[in-house]
C-alpha atoms as a printed R data frame, in Angstrom:
    type eleno elety resid chain resno       x       y      z
1   ATOM     1    CA   MET     A     1 151.423  77.525 63.705
2   ATOM     2    CA   ARG     A     2 150.171  73.956 63.449
3   ATOM     3    CA   ARG     A     3 150.684  73.581 67.203
4   ATOM     4    CA   LEU     A     4 148.521  76.654 67.894
5   ATOM     5    CA   ARG     A     5 145.778  75.404 65.619
6   ATOM     6    CA   ASN     A     6 145.766  72.084 67.411
7   ATOM     7    CA   ILE     A     7 144.984  73.862 70.659
8   ATOM     8    CA   LEU     A     8 141.446  73.923 69.345
9   ATOM     9    CA   LEU     A     9 141.241  70.264 70.185
10  ATOM    10    CA   LEU     A    10 140.709  71.151 73.833
11  ATOM    11    CA   GLY     A    11 137.626  73.211 73.047
12  ATOM    12    CA   LEU     A    12 136.270  70.615 70.688
13  ATOM    13    CA   MET     A    13 136.820  67.850 73.200
14  ATOM    14    CA   ALA     A    14 134.959  69.868 75.838
15  ATOM    15    CA   VAL     A    15 131.938  70.117 73.561
16  ATOM    16    CA   GLY     A    16 132.145  66.415 72.802
17  ATOM    17    CA   MET     A    17 132.202  65.686 76.506
18  ATOM    18    CA   LYS     A    18 128.777  67.313 76.911
19  ATOM    19    CA   ALA     A    19 127.064  64.153 75.729
20  ATOM    20    CA   HIS     A    20 129.315  61.954 77.832
21  ATOM    21    CA   ALA     A    21 129.433  63.986 81.055
22  ATOM    22    CA   GLN     A    22 128.561  60.929 83.143
23  ATOM    23    CA   ASP     A    23 131.011  58.679 81.281
24  ATOM    24    CA   ALA     A    24 134.441  58.253 82.882
25  ATOM    25    CA   THR     A    25 136.208  57.300 79.635
26  ATOM    26    CA   ALA     A    26 139.253  59.169 78.395
27  ATOM    27    CA   LEU     A    27 139.064  62.149 76.092
28  ATOM    28    CA   ARG     A    28 139.115  61.360 72.411
29  ATOM    29    CA   LEU     A    29 139.619  63.428 69.312
30  ATOM    30    CA   LEU     A    30 136.339  64.188 67.572
31  ATOM    31    CA   GLN     A    31 137.518  66.469 64.794
32  ATOM    32    CA   THR     A    32 140.033  69.108 63.802
33  ATOM    33    CA   ILE     A    33 139.093  72.377 62.155
34  ATOM    34    CA   PRO     A    34 141.799  74.291 60.280
35  ATOM    35    CA   LEU     A    35 142.199  78.033 60.834
36  ATOM    36    CA   PRO     A    36 144.032  79.269 57.755
37  ATOM    37    CA   LYS     A    37 145.532  82.768 58.002
38  ATOM    38    CA   VAL     A    38 145.221  82.822 61.794
39  ATOM    39    CA   GLU     A    39 148.600  83.865 63.133
40  ATOM    40    CA   GLY     A    40 149.961  84.202 66.642
41  ATOM    41    CA   ARG     A    41 148.593  83.390 70.029
42  ATOM    42    CA   ILE     A    42 145.107  82.057 70.736
43  ATOM    43    CA   ASP     A    43 143.653  82.855 74.148
44  ATOM    44    CA   HIS     A    44 140.265  82.096 75.729
45  ATOM    45    CA   MET     A    45 137.353  80.285 74.092
46  ATOM    46    CA   ALA     A    46 133.604  80.111 74.671
47  ATOM    47    CA   VAL     A    47 131.013  77.655 73.444
48  ATOM    48    CA   ASP     A    48 127.418  77.947 72.308
49  ATOM    49    CA   LEU     A    49 126.146  74.478 73.231
50  ATOM    50    CA   LYS     A    50 122.703  74.882 71.651
51  ATOM    51    CA   GLY     A    51 124.021  76.322 68.379
52  ATOM    52    CA   GLU     A    52 127.127  74.085 68.428
53  ATOM    53    CA   ARG     A    53 129.490  77.005 67.860
54  ATOM    54    CA   LEU     A    54 132.923  77.710 69.290
55  ATOM    55    CA   PHE     A    55 134.203  81.273 69.688
56  ATOM    56    CA   ILE     A    56 137.989  81.686 69.797
57  ATOM    57    CA   ALA     A    57 139.857  84.829 70.882
58  ATOM    58    CA   ALA     A    58 142.708  84.892 68.348
59  ATOM    59    CA   LEU     A    59 144.771  87.472 70.226
60  ATOM    60    CA   GLY     A    60 147.732  87.497 67.819
61  ATOM    61    CA   ASN     A    61 145.411  87.863 64.835
62  ATOM    62    CA   ASN     A    62 143.121  90.549 66.374
63  ATOM    63    CA   THR     A    63 140.095  88.442 65.419
64  ATOM    64    CA   VAL     A    64 137.435  86.256 66.958
65  ATOM    65    CA   GLU     A    65 137.070  83.015 65.042
66  ATOM    66    CA   ILE     A    66 133.595  81.475 64.828
67  ATOM    67    CA   LEU     A    67 133.491  77.711 64.275
68  ATOM    68    CA   ASP     A    68 130.469  75.602 63.392
69  ATOM    69    CA   LEU     A    69 131.147  72.403 65.318
70  ATOM    70    CA   ARG     A    70 128.359  70.458 63.636
71  ATOM    71    CA   ALA     A    71 129.664  71.239 60.117
72  ATOM    72    CA   GLY     A    72 133.285  71.084 61.251
73  ATOM    73    CA   LYS     A    73 134.333  74.370 59.680
74  ATOM    74    CA   ARG     A    74 135.110  78.005 60.371
75  ATOM    75    CA   VAL     A    75 132.127  80.147 59.411
76  ATOM    76    CA   ARG     A    76 133.455  83.597 60.206
77  ATOM    77    CA   SER     A    77 136.520  85.560 61.202
78  ATOM    78    CA   VAL     A    78 135.335  88.730 62.954
79  ATOM    79    CA   THR     A    79 137.815  91.611 62.783
80  ATOM    80    CA   GLY     A    80 138.227  94.948 64.537
81  ATOM    81    CA   PHE     A    81 139.503  93.809 67.918
82  ATOM    82    CA   HIS     A    82 142.621  94.956 69.784
83  ATOM    83    CA   GLU     A    83 144.348  91.873 71.219
84  ATOM    84    CA   PRO     A    84 141.195  89.945 72.140
85  ATOM    85    CA   GLN     A    85 141.889  87.805 75.186
86  ATOM    86    CA   GLY     A    86 138.605  86.927 76.820
87  ATOM    87    CA   VAL     A    87 135.485  85.774 75.052
88  ATOM    88    CA   GLY     A    88 132.142  84.838 76.560
89  ATOM    89    CA   PHE     A    89 128.831  83.823 75.039
90  ATOM    90    CA   VAL     A    90 125.457  84.559 76.658
91  ATOM    91    CA   SER     A    91 122.924  82.309 74.952
92  ATOM    92    CA   GLU     A    92 119.756  83.872 76.386
93  ATOM    93    CA   PHE     A    93 120.621  87.185 74.672
94  ATOM    94    CA   ASN     A    94 122.653  85.695 71.793
95  ATOM    95    CA   LYS     A    95 125.550  88.041 72.568
96  ATOM    96    CA   ILE     A    96 129.294  87.540 72.401
97  ATOM    97    CA   PHE     A    97 131.431  89.512 74.864
98  ATOM    98    CA   VAL     A    98 135.051  90.132 73.837
99  ATOM    99    CA   ALA     A    99 137.679  91.587 76.210
100 ATOM   100    CA   ASN     A   100 140.483  93.469 74.428
101 ATOM   101    CA   ALA     A   101 143.851  93.661 76.162
102 ATOM   102    CA   LYS     A   102 145.344  96.518 74.162
103 ATOM   103    CA   ASP     A   103 142.637  99.145 74.657
104 ATOM   104    CA   GLY     A   104 140.806  97.693 77.674
105 ATOM   105    CA   ALA     A   105 137.447  97.597 75.903
106 ATOM   106    CA   CYS     A   106 134.786  94.927 76.144
107 ATOM   107    CA   ASP     A   107 133.019  94.637 72.810
108 ATOM   108    CA   ILE     A   108 129.483  93.264 72.756
109 ATOM   109    CA   ILE     A   109 128.727  91.482 69.478
110 ATOM   110    CA   ASP     A   110 125.396  90.263 68.134
111 ATOM   111    CA   GLY     A   111 125.527  86.446 67.984
112 ATOM   112    CA   ALA     A   112 123.589  86.262 64.699
113 ATOM   113    CA   SER     A   113 124.980  89.115 62.587
114 ATOM   114    CA   PHE     A   114 128.376  89.376 64.363
115 ATOM   115    CA   GLU     A   115 127.974  93.166 64.293
116 ATOM   116    CA   LEU     A   116 129.136  95.397 67.145
117 ATOM   117    CA   ILE     A   117 126.288  96.283 69.516
118 ATOM   118    CA   LYS     A   118 128.230  98.260 72.103
119 ATOM   119    CA   ARG     A   119 131.762  98.942 73.369
120 ATOM   120    CA   LEU     A   120 132.439  99.368 77.074
121 ATOM   121    CA   LYS     A   121 135.741 100.982 78.072
122 ATOM   122    CA   PHE     A   122 137.629  99.650 81.070
123 ATOM   123    CA   ALA     A   123 141.228 100.317 82.065
124 ATOM   124    CA   ASP     A   124 143.882  98.639 79.950
125 ATOM   125    CA   ASP     A   125 144.387  94.888 79.696
126 ATOM   126    CA   ALA     A   126 140.806  93.597 79.722
127 ATOM   127    CA   ASP     A   127 141.237  89.842 80.025
128 ATOM   128    CA   ASN     A   128 138.938  87.167 81.401
129 ATOM   129    CA   ILE     A   129 135.139  87.111 81.130
130 ATOM   130    CA   ARG     A   130 132.643  85.123 83.216
131 ATOM   131    CA   TYR     A   131 128.848  85.017 83.192
132 ATOM   132    CA   ASP     A   132 126.468  84.623 86.136
133 ATOM   133    CA   SER     A   133 123.218  83.370 84.575
134 ATOM   134    CA   LYS     A   134 121.181  83.788 87.784
135 ATOM   135    CA   ALA     A   135 122.061  87.471 88.153
136 ATOM   136    CA   ARG     A   136 122.380  88.044 84.379
137 ATOM   137    CA   ARG     A   137 125.696  89.743 85.014
138 ATOM   138    CA   GLY     A   138 128.993  89.513 83.187
139 ATOM   139    CA   TYR     A   139 132.335  90.052 84.909
140 ATOM   140    CA   VAL     A   140 135.400  91.339 83.053
141 ATOM   141    CA   GLY     A   141 138.821  91.315 84.677
142 ATOM   142    CA   TYR     A   142 140.966  94.293 83.680
143 ATOM   143    CA   GLY     A   143 143.933  96.551 84.382
144 ATOM   144    CA   THR     A   144 146.047  96.510 87.494
145 ATOM   145    CA   GLY     A   145 143.123  95.438 89.617
146 ATOM   146    CA   GLY     A   146 139.484  95.504 88.706
147 ATOM   147    CA   LEU     A   147 136.401  93.528 87.773
148 ATOM   148    CA   GLY     A   148 133.862  95.322 85.618
149 ATOM   149    CA   ILE     A   149 130.244  94.273 86.122
150 ATOM   150    CA   ILE     A   150 127.979  94.250 83.055
151 ATOM   151    CA   ASP     A   151 124.206  93.888 82.813
152 ATOM   152    CA   THR     A   152 124.202  91.412 79.931
153 ATOM   153    CA   ALA     A   153 120.621  92.215 78.874
154 ATOM   154    CA   SER     A   154 121.243  95.945 78.334
155 ATOM   155    CA   GLY     A   155 124.990  95.792 77.788
156 ATOM   156    CA   ASP     A   156 125.545  98.552 80.344
157 ATOM   157    CA   GLN     A   157 128.319  98.621 82.914
158 ATOM   158    CA   VAL     A   158 126.602  98.560 86.301
159 ATOM   159    CA   GLY     A   159 129.539  98.438 88.688
160 ATOM   160    CA   ALA     A   160 133.129  97.570 89.420
161 ATOM   161    CA   ILE     A   161 135.083  95.735 92.099
162 ATOM   162    CA   LYS     A   162 138.558  97.010 93.045
163 ATOM   163    CA   LEU     A   163 141.292  94.366 93.426
164 ATOM   164    CA   ASP     A   164 144.912  94.431 94.588
165 ATOM   165    CA   GLY     A   165 146.299  93.108 91.284
166 ATOM   166    CA   HIS     A   166 145.508  92.199 87.693
167 ATOM   167    CA   PRO     A   167 142.837  89.442 87.663
168 ATOM   168    CA   GLU     A   168 144.586  86.881 85.482
169 ATOM   169    CA   SER     A   169 141.838  84.373 86.130
170 ATOM   170    CA   LEU     A   170 138.469  84.343 87.837
171 ATOM   171    CA   GLN     A   171 135.738  81.818 88.544
172 ATOM   172    CA   LEU     A   172 132.233  82.269 89.867
173 ATOM   173    CA   GLU     A   173 131.061  80.096 92.740
174 ATOM   174    CA   LYS     A   174 128.433  77.697 91.357
175 ATOM   175    CA   SER     A   175 126.124  77.713 94.358
176 ATOM   176    CA   GLY     A   176 126.951  80.972 96.089
177 ATOM   177    CA   PRO     A   177 127.743  84.655 95.635
178 ATOM   178    CA   ARG     A   178 131.554  84.518 95.678
179 ATOM   179    CA   ILE     A   179 134.023  85.218 92.881
180 ATOM   180    CA   PHE     A   180 137.424  83.576 93.119
181 ATOM   181    CA   VAL     A   181 140.191  85.688 91.571
182 ATOM   182    CA   ASN     A   182 143.821  84.924 90.810
183 ATOM   183    CA   PRO     A   183 145.369  88.420 90.988
184 ATOM   184    CA   ILE     A   184 148.886  89.120 89.791
185 ATOM   185    CA   VAL     A   185 150.461  91.653 92.131
186 ATOM   186    CA   ALA     A   186 153.607  93.399 90.878
């Protein structure tokens, strides 16, 4: 369990690198934050740079852990998820998007109250989440081959893209319209 908790170092180091993006020095440990009672696998993470928060999909625990990076402590363990894998934060709407592998839902959580705003149902195995700030669209990889498209302002599903396999990973092109997907084909 200690090894899993130390995985948080990667997320914390990424936040620490924000201030030193131009600096070519090696990564260094800034802090560790314990996660008592968090069991099992941890999956994706998202960061709120302005609010200095880290959101962790604790898949094995069926929770999303909310860390205050400035205070160096966990502030909340949000329950009610079903194998949360992907987590994304959209700062302009203060919303947290959580992809659940077990039931294929994408839960939209209020970033202040941590209450459920809406639940979108996709096929099973909802996984990765990415956000396109220019289009204000979220993309959720799911099932045996699909990307769900979400209007992040309204929280409505506005489309889907069919794929040939489960989108294990996806990245949005920074200066263009393409989405790069790593599909797993059985």
